[in-house]
PDB file of C-alpha atoms in Angstrom:
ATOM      1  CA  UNK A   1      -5.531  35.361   4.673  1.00  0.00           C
ATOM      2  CA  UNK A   2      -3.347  37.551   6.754  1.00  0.00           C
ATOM      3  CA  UNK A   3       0.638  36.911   6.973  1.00  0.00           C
ATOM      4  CA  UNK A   4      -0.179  36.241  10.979  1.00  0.00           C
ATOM      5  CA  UNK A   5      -2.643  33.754  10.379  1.00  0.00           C
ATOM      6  CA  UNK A   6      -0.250  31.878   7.182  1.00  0.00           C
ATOM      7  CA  UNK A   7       2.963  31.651   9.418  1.00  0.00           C
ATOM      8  CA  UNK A   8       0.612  30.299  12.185  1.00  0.00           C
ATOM      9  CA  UNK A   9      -0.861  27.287  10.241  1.00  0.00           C
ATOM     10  CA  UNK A  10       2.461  27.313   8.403  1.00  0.00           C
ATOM     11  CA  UNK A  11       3.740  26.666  11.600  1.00  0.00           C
ATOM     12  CA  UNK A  12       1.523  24.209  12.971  1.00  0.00           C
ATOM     13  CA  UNK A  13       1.999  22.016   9.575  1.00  0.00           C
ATOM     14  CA  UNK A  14       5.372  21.457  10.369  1.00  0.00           C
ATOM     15  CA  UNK A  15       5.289  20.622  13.377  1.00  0.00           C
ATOM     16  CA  UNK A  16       5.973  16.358  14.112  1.00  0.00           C
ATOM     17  CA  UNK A  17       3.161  14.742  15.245  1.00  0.00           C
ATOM     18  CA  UNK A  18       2.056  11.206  16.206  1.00  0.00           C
ATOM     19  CA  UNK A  19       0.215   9.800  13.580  1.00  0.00           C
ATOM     20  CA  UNK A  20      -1.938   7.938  15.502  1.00  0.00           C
ATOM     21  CA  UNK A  21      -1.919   6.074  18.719  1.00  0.00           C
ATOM     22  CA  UNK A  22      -1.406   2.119  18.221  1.00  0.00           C
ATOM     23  CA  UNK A  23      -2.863  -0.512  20.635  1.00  0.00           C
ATOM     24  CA  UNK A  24      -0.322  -2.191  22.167  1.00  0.00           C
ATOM     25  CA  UNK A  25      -1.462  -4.991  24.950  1.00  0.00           C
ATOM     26  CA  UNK A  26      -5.069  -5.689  25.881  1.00  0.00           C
ATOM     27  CA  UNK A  27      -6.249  -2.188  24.972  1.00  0.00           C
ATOM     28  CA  UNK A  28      -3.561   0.051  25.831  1.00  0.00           C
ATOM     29  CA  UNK A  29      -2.514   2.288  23.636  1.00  0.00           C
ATOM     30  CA  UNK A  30       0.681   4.616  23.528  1.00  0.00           C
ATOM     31  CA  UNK A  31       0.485   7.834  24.976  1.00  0.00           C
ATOM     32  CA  UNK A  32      -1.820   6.974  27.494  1.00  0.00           C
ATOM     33  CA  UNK A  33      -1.495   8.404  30.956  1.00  0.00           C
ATOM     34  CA  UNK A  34      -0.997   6.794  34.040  1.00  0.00           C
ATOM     35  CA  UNK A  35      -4.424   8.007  35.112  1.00  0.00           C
ATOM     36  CA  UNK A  36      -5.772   5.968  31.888  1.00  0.00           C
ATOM     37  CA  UNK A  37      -4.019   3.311  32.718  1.00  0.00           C
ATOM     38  CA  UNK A  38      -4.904   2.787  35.973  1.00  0.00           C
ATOM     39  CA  UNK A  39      -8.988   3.205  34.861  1.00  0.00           C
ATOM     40  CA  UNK A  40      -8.070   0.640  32.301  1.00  0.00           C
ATOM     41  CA  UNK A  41      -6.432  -1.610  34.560  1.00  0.00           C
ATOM     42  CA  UNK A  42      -7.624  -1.052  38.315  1.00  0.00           C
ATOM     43  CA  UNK A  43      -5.163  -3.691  39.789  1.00  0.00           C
ATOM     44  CA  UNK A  44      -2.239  -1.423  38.502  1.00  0.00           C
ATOM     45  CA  UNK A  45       0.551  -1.477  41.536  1.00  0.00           C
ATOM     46  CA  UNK A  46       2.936   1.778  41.424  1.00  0.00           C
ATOM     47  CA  UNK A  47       6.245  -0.288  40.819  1.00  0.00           C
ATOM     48  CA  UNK A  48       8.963  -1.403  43.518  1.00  0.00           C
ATOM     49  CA  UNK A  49      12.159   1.128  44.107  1.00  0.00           C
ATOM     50  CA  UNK A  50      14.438  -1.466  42.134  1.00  0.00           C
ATOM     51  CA  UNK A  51      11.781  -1.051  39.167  1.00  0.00           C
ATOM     52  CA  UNK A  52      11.358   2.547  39.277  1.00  0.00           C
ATOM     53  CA  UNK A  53      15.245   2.904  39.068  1.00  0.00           C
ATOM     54  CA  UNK A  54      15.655   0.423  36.343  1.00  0.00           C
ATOM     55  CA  UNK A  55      12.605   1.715  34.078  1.00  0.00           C
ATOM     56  CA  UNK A  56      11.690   5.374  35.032  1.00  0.00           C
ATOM     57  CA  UNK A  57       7.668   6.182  35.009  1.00  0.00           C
ATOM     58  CA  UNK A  58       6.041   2.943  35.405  1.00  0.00           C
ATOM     59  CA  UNK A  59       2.853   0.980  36.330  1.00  0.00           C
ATOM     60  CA  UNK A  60       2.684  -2.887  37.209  1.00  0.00           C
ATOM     61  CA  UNK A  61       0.640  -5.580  37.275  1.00  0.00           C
ATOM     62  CA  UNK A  62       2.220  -8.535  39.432  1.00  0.00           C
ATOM     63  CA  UNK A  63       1.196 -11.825  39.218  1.00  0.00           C
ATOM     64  CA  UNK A  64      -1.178 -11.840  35.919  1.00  0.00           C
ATOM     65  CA  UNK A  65      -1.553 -15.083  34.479  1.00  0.00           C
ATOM     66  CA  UNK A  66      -0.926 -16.270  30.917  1.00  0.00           C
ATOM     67  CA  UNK A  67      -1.813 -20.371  30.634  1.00  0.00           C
ATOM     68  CA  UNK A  68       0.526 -21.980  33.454  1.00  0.00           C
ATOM     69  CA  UNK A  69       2.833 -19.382  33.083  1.00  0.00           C
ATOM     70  CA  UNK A  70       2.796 -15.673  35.739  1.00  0.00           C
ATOM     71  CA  UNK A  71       4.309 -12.345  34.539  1.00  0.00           C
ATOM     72  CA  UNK A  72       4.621  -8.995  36.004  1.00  0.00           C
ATOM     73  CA  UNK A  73       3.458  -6.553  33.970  1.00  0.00           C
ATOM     74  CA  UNK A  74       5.191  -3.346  33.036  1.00  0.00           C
ATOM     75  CA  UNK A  75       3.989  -0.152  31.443  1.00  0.00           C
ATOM     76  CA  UNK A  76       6.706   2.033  30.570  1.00  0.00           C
ATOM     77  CA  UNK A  77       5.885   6.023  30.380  1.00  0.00           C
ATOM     78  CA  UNK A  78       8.085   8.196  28.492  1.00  0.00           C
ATOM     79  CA  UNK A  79       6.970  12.176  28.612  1.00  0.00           C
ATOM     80  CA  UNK A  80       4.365  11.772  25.692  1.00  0.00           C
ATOM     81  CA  UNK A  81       2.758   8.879  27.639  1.00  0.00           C
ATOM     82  CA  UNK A  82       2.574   4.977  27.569  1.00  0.00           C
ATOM     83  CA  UNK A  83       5.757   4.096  25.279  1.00  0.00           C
ATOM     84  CA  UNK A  84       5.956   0.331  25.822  1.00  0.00           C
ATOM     85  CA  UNK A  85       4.753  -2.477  27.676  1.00  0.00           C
ATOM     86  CA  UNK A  86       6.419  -5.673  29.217  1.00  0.00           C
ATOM     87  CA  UNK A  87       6.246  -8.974  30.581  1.00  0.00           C
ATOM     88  CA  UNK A  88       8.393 -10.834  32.702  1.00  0.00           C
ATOM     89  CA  UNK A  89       8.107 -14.657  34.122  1.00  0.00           C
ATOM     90  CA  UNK A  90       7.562 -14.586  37.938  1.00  0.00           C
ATOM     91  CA  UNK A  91      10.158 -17.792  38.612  1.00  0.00           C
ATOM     92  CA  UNK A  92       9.457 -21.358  36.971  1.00  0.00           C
ATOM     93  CA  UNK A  93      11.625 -22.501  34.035  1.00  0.00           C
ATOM     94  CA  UNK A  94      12.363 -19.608  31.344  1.00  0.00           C
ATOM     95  CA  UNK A  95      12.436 -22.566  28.669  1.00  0.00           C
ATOM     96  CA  UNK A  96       9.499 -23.991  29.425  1.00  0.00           C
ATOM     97  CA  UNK A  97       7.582 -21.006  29.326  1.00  0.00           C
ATOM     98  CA  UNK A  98       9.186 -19.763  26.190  1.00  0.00           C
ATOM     99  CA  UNK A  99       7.898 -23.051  24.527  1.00  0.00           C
ATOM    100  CA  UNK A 100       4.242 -22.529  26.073  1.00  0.00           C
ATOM    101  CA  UNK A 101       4.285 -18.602  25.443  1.00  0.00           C
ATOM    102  CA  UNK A 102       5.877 -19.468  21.995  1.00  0.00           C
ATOM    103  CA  UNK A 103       2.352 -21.769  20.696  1.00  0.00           C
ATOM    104  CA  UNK A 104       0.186 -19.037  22.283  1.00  0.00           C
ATOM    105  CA  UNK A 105       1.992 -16.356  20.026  1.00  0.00           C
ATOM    106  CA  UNK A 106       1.710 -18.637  17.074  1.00  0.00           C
ATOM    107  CA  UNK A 107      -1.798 -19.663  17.528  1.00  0.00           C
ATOM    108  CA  UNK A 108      -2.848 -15.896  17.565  1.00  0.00           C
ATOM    109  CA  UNK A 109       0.153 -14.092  15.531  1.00  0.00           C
ATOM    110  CA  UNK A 110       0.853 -17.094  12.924  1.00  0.00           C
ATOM    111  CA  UNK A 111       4.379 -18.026  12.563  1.00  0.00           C
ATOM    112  CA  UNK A 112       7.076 -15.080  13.516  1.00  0.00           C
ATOM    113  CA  UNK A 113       8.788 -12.786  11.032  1.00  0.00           C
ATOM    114  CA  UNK A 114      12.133 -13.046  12.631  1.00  0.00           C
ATOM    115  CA  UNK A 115      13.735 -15.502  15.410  1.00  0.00           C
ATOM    116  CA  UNK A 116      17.073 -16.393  16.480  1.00  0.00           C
ATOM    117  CA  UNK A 117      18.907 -18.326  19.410  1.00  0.00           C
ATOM    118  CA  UNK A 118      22.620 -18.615  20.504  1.00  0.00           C
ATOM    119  CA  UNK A 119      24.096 -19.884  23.218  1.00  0.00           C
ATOM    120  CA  UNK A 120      22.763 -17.127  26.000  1.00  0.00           C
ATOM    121  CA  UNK A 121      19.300 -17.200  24.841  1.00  0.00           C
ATOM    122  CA  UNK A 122      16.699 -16.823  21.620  1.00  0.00           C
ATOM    123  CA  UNK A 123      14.082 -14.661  20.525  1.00  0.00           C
ATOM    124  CA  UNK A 124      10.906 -14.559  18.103  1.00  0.00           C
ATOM    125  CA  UNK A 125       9.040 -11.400  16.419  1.00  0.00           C
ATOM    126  CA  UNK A 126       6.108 -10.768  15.399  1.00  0.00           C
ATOM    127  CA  UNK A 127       3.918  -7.641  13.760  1.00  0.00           C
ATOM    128  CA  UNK A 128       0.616  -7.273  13.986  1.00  0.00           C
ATOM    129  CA  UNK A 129      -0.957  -3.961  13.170  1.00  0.00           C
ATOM    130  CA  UNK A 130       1.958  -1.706  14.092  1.00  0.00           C
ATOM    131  CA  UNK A 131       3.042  -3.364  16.973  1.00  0.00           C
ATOM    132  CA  UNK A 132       6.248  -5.759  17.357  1.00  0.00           C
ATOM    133  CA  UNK A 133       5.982  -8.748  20.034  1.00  0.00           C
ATOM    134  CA  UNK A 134       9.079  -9.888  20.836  1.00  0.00           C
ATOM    135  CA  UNK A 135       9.005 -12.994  23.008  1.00  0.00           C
ATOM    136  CA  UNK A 136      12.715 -13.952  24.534  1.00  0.00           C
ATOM    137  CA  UNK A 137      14.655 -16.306  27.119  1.00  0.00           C
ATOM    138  CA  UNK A 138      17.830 -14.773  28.007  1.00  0.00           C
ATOM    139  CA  UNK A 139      20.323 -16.401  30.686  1.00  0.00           C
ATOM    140  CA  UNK A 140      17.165 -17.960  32.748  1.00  0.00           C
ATOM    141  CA  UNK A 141      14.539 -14.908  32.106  1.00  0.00           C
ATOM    142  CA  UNK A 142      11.547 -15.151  30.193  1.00  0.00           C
ATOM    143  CA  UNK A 143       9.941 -11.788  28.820  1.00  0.00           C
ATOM    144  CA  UNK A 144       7.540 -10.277  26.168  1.00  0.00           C
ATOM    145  CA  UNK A 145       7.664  -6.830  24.715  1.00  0.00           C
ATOM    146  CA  UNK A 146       5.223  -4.949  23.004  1.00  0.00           C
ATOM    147  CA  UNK A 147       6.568  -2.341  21.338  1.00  0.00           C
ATOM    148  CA  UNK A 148       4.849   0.538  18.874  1.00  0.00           C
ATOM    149  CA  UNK A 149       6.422  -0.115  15.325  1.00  0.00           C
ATOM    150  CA  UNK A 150       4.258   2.809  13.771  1.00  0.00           C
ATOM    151  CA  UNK A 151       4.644   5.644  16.405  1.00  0.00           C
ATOM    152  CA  UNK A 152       7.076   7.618  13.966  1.00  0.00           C
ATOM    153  CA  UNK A 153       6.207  11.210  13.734  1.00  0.00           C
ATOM    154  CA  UNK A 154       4.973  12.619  10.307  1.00  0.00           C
ATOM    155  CA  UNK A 155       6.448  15.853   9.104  1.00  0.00           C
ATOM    156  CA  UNK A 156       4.219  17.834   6.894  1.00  0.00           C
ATOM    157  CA  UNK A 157       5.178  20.196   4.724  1.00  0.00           C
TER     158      UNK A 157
END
């Protein structure tokens, strides 16, 4: 093997990489483009001014149901593609939903690994595969996150 050739594949060994991409919400997966999104999801809405300011690169989906409860849907791109994915209650009591969202989570998750509550709000996390769902109320708002827990890069040497 040629030095050329060694440094080269030297070179690419070292380089971080994603492991893998993890599923985070109903099929998507991070580092999926917004063109794969919007295949995957063809009522996709590009997002308002106040949540392209507040979140960067995004795609919504307004109004999607869950039970009683109605969340707009976030995907959040970073510059290596789909990075997370949110949910936020569209009006109706935060505390009731949490309660509803809460038995859904259960019923597919099992209990959470970690939950808390103060006085401004409470949360609840689960893992499943790689991701973390964390389901919150916070001051009066209601949300989900879906969040890769695996995405680290791997560095071989």
């Amino acid at each position: 093997m040629n030095i050329a050739k060694y440094v080269g594949v030297s070179l690419l060994l070292t380089l971080s990489v994603p492991a893998f991409s993890q599923e985070l919400w109903q099929g998507a997966e991070t580092g999926m483009s917004l063109e794969q999104i919007r295949e995957k999801f063809p009522n996709v809405v590009e997002p308002s001014e106040e949540d392209a300011n507040r979140f960067g690169v995004s795609l919504n989906i307004p109004n999607y149901k869950v039970g009683s409860n109605s969340f707009i849907v976030r995907f959040i791109f970073r510059e290596d593609g789909l990075k997370t994915i949110t949910m936020d209650k569209e009006g109706g009591s935060a505390s009731v939903g949490f309660d509803s969202m809460q038995k859904l989570l259960k019923t597919k998750y099992g209990e959470p690994l970690d939950s808390n509550s103060n006085n401004l709000g409470k949360n609840m996390s689960w893992l499943s595969n790689g991701t973390t769902i964390t389901l919150g109320q916070f001051m009066g708002n209601l949300y989900i996150n879906y969040k890769d827990n695996s995405a680290e890069t791997v560095v071989v040497n």
